[in-house]
Structure formats: C-alpha cells, structure tokens
Coordinates of C-alpha atoms (C1' of nucleotides) in Angstrom, one line a residue:
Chain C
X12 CA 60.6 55.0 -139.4
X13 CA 64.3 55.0 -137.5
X14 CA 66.5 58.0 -138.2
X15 CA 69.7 56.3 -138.1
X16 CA 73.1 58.2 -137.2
X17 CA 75.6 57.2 -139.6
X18 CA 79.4 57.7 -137.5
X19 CA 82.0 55.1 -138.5
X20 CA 79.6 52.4 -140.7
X21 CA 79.6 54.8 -143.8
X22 CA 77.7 51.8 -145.8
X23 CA 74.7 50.4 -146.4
X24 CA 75.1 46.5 -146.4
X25 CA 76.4 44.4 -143.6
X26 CA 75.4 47.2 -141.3
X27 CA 73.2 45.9 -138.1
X28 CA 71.8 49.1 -137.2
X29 CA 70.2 49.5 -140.6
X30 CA 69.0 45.6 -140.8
X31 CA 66.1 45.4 -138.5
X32 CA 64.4 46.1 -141.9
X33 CA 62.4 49.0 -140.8
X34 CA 62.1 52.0 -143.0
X35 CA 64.9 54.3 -142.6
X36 CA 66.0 58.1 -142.4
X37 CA 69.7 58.5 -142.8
X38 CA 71.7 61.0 -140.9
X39 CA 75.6 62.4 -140.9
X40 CA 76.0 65.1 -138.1
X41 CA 79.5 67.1 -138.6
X42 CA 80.4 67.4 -135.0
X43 CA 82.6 70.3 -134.0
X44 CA 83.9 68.3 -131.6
X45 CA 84.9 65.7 -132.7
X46 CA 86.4 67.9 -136.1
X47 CA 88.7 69.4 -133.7
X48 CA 90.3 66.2 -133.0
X49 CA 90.6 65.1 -137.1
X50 CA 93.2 66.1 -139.8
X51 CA 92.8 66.6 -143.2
X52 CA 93.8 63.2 -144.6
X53 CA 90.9 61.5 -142.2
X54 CA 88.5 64.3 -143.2
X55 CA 88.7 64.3 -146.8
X56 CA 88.9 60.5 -146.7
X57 CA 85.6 61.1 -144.8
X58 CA 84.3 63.2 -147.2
X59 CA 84.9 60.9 -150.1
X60 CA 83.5 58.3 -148.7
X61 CA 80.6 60.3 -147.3
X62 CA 79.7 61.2 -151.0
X63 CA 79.9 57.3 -152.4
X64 CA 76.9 56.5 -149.3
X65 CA 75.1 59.4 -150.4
X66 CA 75.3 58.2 -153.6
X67 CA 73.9 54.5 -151.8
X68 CA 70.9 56.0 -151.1
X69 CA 70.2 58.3 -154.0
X70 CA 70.0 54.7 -155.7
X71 CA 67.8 53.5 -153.0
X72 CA 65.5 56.6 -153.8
X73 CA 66.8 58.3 -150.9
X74 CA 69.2 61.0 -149.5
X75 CA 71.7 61.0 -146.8
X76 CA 70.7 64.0 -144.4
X77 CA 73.7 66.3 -143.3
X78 CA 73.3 68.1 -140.4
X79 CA 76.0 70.4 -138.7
X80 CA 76.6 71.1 -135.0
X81 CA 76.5 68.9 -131.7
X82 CA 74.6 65.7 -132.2
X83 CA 73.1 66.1 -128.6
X84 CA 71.5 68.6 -129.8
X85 CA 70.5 68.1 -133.6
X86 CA 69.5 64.3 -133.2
X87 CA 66.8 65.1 -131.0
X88 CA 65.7 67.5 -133.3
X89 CA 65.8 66.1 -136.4
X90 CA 63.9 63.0 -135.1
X91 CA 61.0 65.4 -133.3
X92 CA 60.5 67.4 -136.7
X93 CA 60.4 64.0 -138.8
X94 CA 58.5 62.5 -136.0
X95 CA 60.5 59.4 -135.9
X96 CA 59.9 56.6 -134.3
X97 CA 63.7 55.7 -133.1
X98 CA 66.8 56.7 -133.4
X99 CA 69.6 54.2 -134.0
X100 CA 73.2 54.3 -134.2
X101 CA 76.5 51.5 -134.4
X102 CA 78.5 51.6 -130.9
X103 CA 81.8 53.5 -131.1
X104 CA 83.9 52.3 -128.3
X105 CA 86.9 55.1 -127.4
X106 CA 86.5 56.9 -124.7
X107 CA 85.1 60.4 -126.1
X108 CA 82.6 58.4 -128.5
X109 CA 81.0 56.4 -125.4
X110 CA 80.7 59.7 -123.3
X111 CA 78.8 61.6 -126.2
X112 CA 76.7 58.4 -127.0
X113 CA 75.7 58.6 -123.7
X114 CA 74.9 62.6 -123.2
X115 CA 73.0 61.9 -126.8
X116 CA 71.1 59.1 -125.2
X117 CA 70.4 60.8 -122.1
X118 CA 69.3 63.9 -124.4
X119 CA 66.5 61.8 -126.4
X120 CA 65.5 60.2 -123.6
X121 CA 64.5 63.4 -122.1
X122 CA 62.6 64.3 -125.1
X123 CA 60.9 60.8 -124.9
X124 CA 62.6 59.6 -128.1
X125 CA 63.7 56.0 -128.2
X126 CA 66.7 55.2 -129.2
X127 CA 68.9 51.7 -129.8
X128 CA 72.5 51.5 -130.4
X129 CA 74.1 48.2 -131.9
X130 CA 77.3 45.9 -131.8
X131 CA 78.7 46.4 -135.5
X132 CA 82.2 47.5 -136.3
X133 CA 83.7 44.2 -134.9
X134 CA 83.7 40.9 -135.3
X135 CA 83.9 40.1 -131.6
X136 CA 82.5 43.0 -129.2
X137 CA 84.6 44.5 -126.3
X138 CA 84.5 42.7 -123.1
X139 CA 83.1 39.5 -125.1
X140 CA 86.7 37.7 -125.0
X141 CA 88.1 37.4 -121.4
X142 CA 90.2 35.6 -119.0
X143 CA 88.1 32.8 -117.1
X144 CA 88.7 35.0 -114.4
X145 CA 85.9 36.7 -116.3
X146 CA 89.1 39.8 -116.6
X147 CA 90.4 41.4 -120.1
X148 CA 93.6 40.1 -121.9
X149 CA 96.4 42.0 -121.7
X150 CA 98.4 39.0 -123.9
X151 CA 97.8 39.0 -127.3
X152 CA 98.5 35.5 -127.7
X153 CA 96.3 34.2 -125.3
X154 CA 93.3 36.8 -126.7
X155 CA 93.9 35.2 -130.3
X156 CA 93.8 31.3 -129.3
X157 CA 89.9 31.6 -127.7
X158 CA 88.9 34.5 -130.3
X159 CA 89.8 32.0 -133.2
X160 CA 87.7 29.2 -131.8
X161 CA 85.0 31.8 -131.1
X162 CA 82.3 31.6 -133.9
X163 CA 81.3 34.5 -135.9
X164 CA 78.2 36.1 -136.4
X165 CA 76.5 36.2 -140.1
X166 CA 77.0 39.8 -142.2
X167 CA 73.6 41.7 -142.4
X168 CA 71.7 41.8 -145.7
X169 CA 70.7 45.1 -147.1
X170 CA 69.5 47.7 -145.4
X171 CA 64.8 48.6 -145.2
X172 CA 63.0 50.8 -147.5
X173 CA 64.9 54.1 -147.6
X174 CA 62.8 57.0 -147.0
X175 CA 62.7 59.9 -149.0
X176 CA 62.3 63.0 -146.8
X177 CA 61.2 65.1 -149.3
X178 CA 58.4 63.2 -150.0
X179 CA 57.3 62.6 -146.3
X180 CA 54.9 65.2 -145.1
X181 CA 56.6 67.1 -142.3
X182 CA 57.4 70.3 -141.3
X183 CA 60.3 71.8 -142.9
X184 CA 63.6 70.6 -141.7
X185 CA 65.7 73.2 -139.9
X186 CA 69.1 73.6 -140.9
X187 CA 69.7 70.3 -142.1
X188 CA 70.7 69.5 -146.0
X189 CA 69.9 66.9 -148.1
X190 CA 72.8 65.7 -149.2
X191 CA 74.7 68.8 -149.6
X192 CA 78.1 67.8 -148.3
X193 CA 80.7 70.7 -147.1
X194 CA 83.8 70.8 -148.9
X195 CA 86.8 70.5 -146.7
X196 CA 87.3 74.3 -146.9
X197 CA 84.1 74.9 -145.6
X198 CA 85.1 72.2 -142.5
X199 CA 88.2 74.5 -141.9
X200 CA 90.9 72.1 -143.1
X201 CA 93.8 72.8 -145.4
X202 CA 93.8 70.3 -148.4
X203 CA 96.3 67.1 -147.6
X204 CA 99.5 67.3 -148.7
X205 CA 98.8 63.1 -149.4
X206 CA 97.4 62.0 -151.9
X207 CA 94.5 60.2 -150.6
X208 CA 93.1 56.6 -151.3
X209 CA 89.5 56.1 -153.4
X210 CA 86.8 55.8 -150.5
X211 CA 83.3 54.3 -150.4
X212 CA 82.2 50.5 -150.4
X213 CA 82.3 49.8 -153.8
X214 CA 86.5 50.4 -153.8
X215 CA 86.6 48.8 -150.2
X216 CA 84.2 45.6 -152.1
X217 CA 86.9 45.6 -155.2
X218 CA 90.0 45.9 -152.8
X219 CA 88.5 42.7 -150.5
X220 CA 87.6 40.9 -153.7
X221 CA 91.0 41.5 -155.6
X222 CA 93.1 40.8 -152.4
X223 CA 91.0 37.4 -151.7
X224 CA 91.6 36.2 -155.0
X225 CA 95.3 36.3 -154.7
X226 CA 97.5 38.4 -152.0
X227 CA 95.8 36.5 -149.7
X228 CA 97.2 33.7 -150.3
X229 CA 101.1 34.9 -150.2
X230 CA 100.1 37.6 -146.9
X231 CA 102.2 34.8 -144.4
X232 CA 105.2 35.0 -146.7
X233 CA 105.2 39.0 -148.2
X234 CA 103.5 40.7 -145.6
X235 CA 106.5 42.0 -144.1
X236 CA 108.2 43.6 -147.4
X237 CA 106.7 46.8 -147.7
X238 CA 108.3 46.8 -151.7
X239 CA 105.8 44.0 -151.8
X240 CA 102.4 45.5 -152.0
X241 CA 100.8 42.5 -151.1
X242 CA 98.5 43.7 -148.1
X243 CA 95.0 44.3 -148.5
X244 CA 94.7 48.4 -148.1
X245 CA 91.5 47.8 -146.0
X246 CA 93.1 49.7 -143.1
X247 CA 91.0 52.9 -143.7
X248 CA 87.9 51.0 -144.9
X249 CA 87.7 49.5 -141.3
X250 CA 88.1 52.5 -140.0
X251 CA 84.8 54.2 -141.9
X252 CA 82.9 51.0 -141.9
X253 CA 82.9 51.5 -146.1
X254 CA 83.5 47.7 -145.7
X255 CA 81.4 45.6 -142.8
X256 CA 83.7 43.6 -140.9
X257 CA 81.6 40.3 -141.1
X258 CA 81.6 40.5 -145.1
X259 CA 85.5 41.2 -144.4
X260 CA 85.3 37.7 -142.6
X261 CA 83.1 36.0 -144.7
X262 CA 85.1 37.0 -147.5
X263 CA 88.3 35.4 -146.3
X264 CA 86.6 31.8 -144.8
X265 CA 85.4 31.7 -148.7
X266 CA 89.3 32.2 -149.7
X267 CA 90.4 30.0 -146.9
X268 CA 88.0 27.1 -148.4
X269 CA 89.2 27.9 -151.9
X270 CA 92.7 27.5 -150.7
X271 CA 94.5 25.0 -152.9
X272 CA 97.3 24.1 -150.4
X273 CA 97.5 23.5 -146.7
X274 CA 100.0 26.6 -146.6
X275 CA 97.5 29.1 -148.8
X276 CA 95.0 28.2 -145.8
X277 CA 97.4 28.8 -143.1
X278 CA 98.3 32.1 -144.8
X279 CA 94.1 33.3 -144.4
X280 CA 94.7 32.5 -140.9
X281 CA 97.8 35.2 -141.1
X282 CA 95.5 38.0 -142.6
X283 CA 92.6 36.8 -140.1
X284 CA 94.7 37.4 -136.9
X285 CA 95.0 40.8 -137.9
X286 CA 91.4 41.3 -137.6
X287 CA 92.0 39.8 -134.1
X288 CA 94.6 42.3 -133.0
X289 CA 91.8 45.1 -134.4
X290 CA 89.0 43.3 -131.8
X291 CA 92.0 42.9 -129.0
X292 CA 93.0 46.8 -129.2
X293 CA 89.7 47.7 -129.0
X294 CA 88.9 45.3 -125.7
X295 CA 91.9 47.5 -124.9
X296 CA 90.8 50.7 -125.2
X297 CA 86.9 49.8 -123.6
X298 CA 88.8 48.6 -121.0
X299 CA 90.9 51.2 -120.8
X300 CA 90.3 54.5 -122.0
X301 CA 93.0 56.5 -120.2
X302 CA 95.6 54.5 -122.6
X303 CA 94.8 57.7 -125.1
X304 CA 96.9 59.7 -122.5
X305 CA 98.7 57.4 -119.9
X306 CA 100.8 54.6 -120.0
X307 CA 99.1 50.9 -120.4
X308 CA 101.7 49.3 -118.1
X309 CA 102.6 50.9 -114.7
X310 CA 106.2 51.6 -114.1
X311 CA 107.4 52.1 -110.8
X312 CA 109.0 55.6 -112.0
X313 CA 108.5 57.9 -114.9
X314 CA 110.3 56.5 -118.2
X315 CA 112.7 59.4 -118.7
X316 CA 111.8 60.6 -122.2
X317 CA 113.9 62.7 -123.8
X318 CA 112.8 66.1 -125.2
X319 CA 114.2 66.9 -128.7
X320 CA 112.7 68.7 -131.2
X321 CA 115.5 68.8 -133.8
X322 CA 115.0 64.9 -133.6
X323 CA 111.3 64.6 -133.8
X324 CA 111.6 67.1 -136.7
X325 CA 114.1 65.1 -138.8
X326 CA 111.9 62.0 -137.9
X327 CA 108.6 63.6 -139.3
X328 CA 110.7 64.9 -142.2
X329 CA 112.2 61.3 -143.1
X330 CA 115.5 62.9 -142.4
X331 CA 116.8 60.8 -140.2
X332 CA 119.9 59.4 -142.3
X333 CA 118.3 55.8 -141.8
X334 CA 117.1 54.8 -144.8
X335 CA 114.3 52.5 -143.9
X336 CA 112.8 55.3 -141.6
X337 CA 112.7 57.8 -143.7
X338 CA 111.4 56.2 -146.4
X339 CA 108.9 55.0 -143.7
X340 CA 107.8 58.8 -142.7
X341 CA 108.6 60.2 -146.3
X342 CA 105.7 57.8 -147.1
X343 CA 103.2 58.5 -144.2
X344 CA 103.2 62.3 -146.1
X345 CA 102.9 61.4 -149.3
X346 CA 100.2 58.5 -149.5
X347 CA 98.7 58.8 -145.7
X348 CA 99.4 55.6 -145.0
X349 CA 102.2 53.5 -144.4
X350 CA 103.0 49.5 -144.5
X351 CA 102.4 48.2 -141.5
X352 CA 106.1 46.8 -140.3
X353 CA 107.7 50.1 -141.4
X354 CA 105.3 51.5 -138.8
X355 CA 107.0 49.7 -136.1
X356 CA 110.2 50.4 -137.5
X357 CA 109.4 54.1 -137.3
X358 CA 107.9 53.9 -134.0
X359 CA 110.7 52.1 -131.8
X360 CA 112.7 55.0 -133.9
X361 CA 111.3 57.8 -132.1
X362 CA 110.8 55.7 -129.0
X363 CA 114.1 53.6 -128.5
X364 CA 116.8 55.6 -130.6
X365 CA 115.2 59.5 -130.1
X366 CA 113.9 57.9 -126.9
X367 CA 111.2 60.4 -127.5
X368 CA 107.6 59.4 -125.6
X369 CA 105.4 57.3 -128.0
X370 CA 102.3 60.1 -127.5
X371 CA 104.4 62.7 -129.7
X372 CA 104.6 60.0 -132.2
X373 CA 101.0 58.8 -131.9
X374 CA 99.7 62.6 -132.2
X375 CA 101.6 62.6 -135.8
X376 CA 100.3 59.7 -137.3
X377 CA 96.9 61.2 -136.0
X378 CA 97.1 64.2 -138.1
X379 CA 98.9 62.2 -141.4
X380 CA 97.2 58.9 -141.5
X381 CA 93.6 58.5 -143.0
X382 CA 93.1 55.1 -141.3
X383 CA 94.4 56.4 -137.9
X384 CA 92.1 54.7 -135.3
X385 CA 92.6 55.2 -131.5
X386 CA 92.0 51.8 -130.2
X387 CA 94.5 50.1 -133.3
X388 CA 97.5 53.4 -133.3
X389 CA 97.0 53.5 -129.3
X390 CA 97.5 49.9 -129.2
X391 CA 100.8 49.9 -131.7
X392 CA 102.5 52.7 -130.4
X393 CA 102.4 51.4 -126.9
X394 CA 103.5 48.1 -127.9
X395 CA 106.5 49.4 -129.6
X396 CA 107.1 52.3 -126.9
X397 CA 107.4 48.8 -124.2
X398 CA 104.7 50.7 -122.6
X399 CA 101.6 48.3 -123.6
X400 CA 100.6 45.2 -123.7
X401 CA 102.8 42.3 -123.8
X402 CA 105.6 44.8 -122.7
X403 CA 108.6 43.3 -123.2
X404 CA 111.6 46.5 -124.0
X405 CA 114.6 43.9 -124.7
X406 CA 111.9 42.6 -127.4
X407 CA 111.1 45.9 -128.5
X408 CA 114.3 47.4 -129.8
X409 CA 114.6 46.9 -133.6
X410 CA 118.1 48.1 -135.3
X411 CA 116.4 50.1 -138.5
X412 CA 119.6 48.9 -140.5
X413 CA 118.9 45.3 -139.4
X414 CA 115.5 46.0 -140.5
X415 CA 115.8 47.7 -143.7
X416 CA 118.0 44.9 -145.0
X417 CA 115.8 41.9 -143.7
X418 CA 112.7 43.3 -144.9
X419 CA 113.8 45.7 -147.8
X420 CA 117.2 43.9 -149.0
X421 CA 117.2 45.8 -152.5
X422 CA 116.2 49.0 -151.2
X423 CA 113.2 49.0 -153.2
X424 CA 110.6 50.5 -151.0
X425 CA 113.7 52.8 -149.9
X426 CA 114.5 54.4 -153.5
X427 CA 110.4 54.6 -154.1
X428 CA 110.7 57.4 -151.1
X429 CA 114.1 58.8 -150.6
X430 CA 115.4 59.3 -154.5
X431 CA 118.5 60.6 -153.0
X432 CA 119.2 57.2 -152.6
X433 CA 118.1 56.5 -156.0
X434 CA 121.7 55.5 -157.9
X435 CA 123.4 53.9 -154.5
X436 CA 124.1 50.6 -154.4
X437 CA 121.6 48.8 -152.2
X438 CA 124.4 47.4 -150.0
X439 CA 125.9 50.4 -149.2
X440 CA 122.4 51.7 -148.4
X441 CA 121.8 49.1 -145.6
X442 CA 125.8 50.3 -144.6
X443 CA 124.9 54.0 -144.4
X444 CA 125.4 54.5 -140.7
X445 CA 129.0 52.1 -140.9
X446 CA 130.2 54.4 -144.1
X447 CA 132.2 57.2 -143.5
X448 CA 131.7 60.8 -144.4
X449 CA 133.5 60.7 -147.3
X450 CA 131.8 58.1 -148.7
X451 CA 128.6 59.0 -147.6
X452 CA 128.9 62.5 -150.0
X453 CA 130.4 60.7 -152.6
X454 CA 127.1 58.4 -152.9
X455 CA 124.2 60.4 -152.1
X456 CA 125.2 64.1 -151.4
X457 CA 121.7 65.3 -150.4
X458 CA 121.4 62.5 -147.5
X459 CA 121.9 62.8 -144.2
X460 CA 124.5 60.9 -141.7
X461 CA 122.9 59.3 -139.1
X462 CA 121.4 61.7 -136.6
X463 CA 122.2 58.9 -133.4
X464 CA 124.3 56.4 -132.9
X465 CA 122.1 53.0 -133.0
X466 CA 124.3 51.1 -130.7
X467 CA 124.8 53.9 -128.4
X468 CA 120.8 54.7 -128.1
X469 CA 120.1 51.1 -128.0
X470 CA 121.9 50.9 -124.7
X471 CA 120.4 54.3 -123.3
X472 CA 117.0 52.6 -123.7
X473 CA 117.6 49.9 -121.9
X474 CA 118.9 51.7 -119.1
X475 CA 115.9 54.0 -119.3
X476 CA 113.6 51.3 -118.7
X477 CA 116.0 49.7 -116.1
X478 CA 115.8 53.0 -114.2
X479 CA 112.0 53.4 -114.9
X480 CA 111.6 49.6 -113.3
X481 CA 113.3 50.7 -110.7
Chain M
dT20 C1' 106.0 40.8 -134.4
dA21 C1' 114.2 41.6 -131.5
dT22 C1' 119.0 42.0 -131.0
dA23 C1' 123.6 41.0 -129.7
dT24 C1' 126.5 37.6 -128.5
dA25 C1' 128.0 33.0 -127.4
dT26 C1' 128.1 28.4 -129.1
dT27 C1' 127.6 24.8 -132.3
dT28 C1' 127.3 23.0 -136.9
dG29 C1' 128.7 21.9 -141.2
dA30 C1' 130.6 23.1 -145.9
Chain Q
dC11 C1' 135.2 30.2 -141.1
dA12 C1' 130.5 31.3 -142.4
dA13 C1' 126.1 30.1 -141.2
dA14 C1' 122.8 28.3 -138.2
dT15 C1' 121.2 28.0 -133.5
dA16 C1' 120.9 28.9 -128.6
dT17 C1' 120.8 32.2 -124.9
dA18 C1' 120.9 36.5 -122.2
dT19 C1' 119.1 40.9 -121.9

DNA sequence: TATATATTTGA
DNA sequence: CAAATATAT
C-alpha cells in the first residue's frame, strides 16, 4: 500500500502518482510553512477543492487523511504507524517546494521508508525542452516552436483500490483526521473579501468540456476583450491539479479534430500555446529559482524604482483615474481573478507609469488571486516589468487608454467594475485623461483624474532603463 | 503579447 | 485628409 501526499494534484484521475495501480492511502498535510506564504482567496479555494477530493474517495470507499504540521515530520509518521509500503508524491518545482521535497525525502530515507516522486503537473517537464546547446530558453518563441512538435504523453486512468484506513488493522493514528477538514478560521485566515470560484474536478471537467465545445473555437479572435468571457477559467484548476493537464490536452486535440474550419483549428493552437507558456515559466523558475526575489535579466545598474505608496495604494484600490486599470484591480478584489490582458495592462501600470518594482506588484496578486502560481505570476510580472525573459522595455510600455479602447471599446468590462463610470459615454471614457476637470465632474463626480501623466511617465521609463543599461 | 511618429496609400 | 503601413525607440 502507497500513502500518497496529495500537494497541487487535488484529483483522482489523470494523476501519475496515483496510477501505478497499487492500493492507496491518501494524505493532505496543512504545512505551517507553506500557510504562511498563502492568502485567503488560495486557501479557501484550497479548501473547496480539498472537500470535492474527499468527497472522490468517500465514493471510492475511502477517506482523504488530514494531517497538520511539517510534512518532514508527519509523512514519516503516518507511513510507519500504517506500515506503508511507499510514500509517493507529484513533483512541485519552485524553489521552496523542491528544498522541502528533498528534507522530506531525506527524512524517510532515514527511517528506511521508500519513497517515489513523479512528473505530473505539466505537460512537458522542466529541463525537458532546451537549446541544442543542451541550455534553457530564455525566448519564448523559440521554447514554443520545439514544444509544439514535442509529443505528449497519454492522461492516467483512474487511480488503485482506495484503502479505507479504518478498516485496516493498525495502531491508532496519531493526530491525523479522517477527513475532517479545518475551516479557514481554524487555518488563521480572514474570509476573502472575493467571491471565490466553484473548486474540485467535476467544475474543472464541466468548465474544460463547456469551453471545448465552443469558446475554444473563437479564443484567437476574443481572447483579448476581457467583456468577452470567452476564456476557459481553468487558471486556478491548473494551479490545484483539480483538472490533470494531459486530460486538459487531450481535451483540446479532440476539439482541434472537431474543428469545422481551418481557422477554428488554428484558434486550439491559440488556447494550446498558453499551456506552453505554463511549461516555459516553469523551465524558468527550475532553472531559476532566485527569479522569486531577483531580477531575471542582469542590468548593468539598479533599475531606479520609485517608492510611492500613495500610488501603489490608488493602484490596489482601482483608483487610479484610468479606467481600464481600475476596472482591472477593482476586479482582482472582487472575483480573485482577473482576464489575463488586463493583467498586463495593470502590471506595466505599476511598473512603467508608477515605475514601482514589479515584486510589490507580484506580492499583491499573491495575496488576491486564487490561481496565483509562482512560476506563471513570476514569469508575467517580469515580462511586463522588462525585467524577464524576452526583455524588450520599448515593447513593454502599453498606454492603458490605448488599451482600454482597443480591447474594451464600449467600456463594457469598465462599467461592470467602476459603476462610477456607469452613465458616461464610452468615448469620453477612453478620453478621461485628455478631458478637463470640469468635464471630468460633470460626467462621473466620484472618479478620479489621472494620478500621472502617461506621456510624461512613459518617457521616465525609458530613461530608467536607459540609465539602468548603462 | 507596444507605442509614437513618419511615410505612404487611397477614398 | 483619414487610414493603413513602415520604422525608430
């Protein structure tokens, strides 16, 4: 029998570890440790999605074990008293997760436990897609050409007999429940001011199959109008593992062969190389963990970021007085989550018109958004900061009015967030930083002017990173 | 996965 | 003269 450590694969299908078909013990340590890096979004996310796998292997006459405390400690345990035969868990690639994988490791190996961890969570495993040089990307582009022609492996079947502790004759289990899950409260959090998303695989099985059977095929075209609703939501799925990437894969080949035009193919291929910029970020992050603190790219000097709290307030408040942003953060607190090119638009916000440093931005989508992921959030924020991969910082400066009226042109996602702007003409919405103060009150009284000047900041970043070249 | 500006095109 | 396109940053 293998007690397997559940982390980020919160399912029972399409999960390697629990293929091998051997009977099975399932475990969820609540790690202090790694709790005093979440927020309450992620956690009761977790939660919910911890309850729908419990609720896997009740039906599988089973339970879900919960154990609380440090898993270098408690796994060793738990698999002595049930006298298992192996422990096994699903890799986790950032930094922290690799160093405690290995202390748990080294802790059962010590005990004489065996233990075997597994590729799982992506569809091509760090370090697997390389230069010829045998070196790691650090150009998307190039990355997505050999990971396209790369075949995928097949999604696992179901998992092996699920064994019923209670039935098994062994001493008594210390301190570990069957089943009983702690209530947020009882983790320490405050509930989420968000409303947060249905978890568990069954809502992560419905979203795939609804989005597959029709947003699929427009994704190329409406992906980047966030009034749209058009993307497939899976964001905090893949971050759980409610959903096994391969199935994800599998899922979408089936649509791409359903396609009935050339263009409804090409438009799989669109959603598709999104799951290639997930495997890229995470080559990134395997390869280099420090991007959680330093910069990706070396500048000569330091990039002088500016230090201003009023700013970074108004941004996290969606008070900014441009439109698209603040509809952009205003959404990030209500629904933790937000659509992924407003992300960028609020990012080069803070980073090329606050000129604020990109790790004050990344630590706040950390505590608001359920799907946040290192490797994926590290990755973005860099890019759009111009201090990751592909750097490019004249590329990297969006105007938010430009953007708001290419991607939003009736204000539609806009008024959904900011209903001060409910009864203003959508033109004069994508105006608002050209109108004058006068006008400005007239239309929307409880909206801010513009905190910066666009053009103005727009120039300071450039010289910023001019100066930081050197 | 951009923007501003210069240049060309075409209604 | 507005819109499309090329180019520099």
């Amino acid at each position: 029998m293998n007690l397997h450590w559940h982390r980020r694969d919160l399912r029972v299908e399409d999960n390697r570890a629990l293929s091998s078909g051997d009977p099975v013990v399932p475990v969820f340590v609540f790690d202090r440790e790694v709790l005093g890096h979440a927020a309450p979004p992620r956690v009761s996310y977790m939660l919910s999605a911890l309850e729908s796998l419990r609720e896997s292997y009740r039906k599988r006459g089973g339970d879900l074990l919960v154990a609380h405390g440090d898993p270098r400690e408690e796994l060793p345990r738990i698999a002595a008293e049930l006298g298992a035969e192996r422990v096994v868990w699903n890799r986790d690639y950032s930094g922290l997760a690799k160093r405690r994988d290995a202390e748990v490791r080294d802790a059962l190996d010590e005990d004489g436990i065996v233990c075997q961890s597994f590729h799982d969570s992506l569809l091509h495993t760090p370090g697997s897609i390389t230069t010829n040089q045998g070196d790691y990307y650090s150009v998307f582009t190039y990355f997505w050409k050999k990971w396209r022609d790369r075949g995928k492996g097949e999604s696992f079947g179901a998992p092996g007999k699920v064994v019923d502790v209670g039935e098994m004759e062994v001493a008594e289990l210390t301190d570990v429940e069957s089943g009983d899950l702690p209530t947020l409260a009882d983790l320490g959090f405050e509930e989420p001011v968000a409303e947060i998303p249905p978890a568990g695989a069954e809502t992560a099985r419905e979203l795939l199959a609804a989005f597959c059977d029709g947003d699929v095929y427009s994704y190329d075209e409406k992906r980047d109008y966030p009034a749209q609703e058009c993307t497939s939501r899976l964001s905090p799925h893949l971050k759980f593992g409610t959903i096994g990437i391969r199935e994800v894969w599998e899922t979408t080949e089936q649509a791409k062969n359903d396609a009935q035009t050339e263009a409804d193919a090409d438009s799989v291929d669109g959603f598709q190389r999104q799951l290639a910029w997930r495997d890229f970020y995470a080559h990134v992050l395997d390869n280099r963990p420090d991007v959680v603190v330093e910069n990706y790219k070396d500048y000569q000097y330091d990039i002088a970021w500016r230090d201003d709290p009023e700013g970074v307030q108004a941004w996290k408040d969606g008070e900014t007085g441009y439109p698209i942003v603040d509809a952009g953060m205003r959404q990030l607190r209500e629904e933790a989550w937000v659509h992924n090119r407003v992300r960028m638009i609020v990012a080069t916000f803070l980073t090329k018109d606050l000129l604020v440093d990109w790790r004050e931005g990344y630590d706040w989508y950390r505590q608001k958004l359920a799907d946040h992921d290192t490797a994926n959030d590290n990755g973005g924020w860099q890019w759009a900061a111009s201090t990751g991969t592909d750097a490019q910082p004249y590329f990297r400066i969006f105007n938010p009015m430009t953007q708001g009226e290419r991607f939003d042109s009736d204000a539609e996602y806009i008024k959904r967030f900011v209903p001060e702007l409910q009864d203003v003409p959508s033109k004069k919405i994508h105006e608002w930083n050209d109108l004058d103060e006068a006008e400005r009150t007239d239309l929307a009284p409880d909206y801010p002017a513009p905190i910066v000047d666009h053009s103005e900041r727009r120039e300071d970043a450039i010289s910023m990173f001019e100066n930081a070249k050197g």
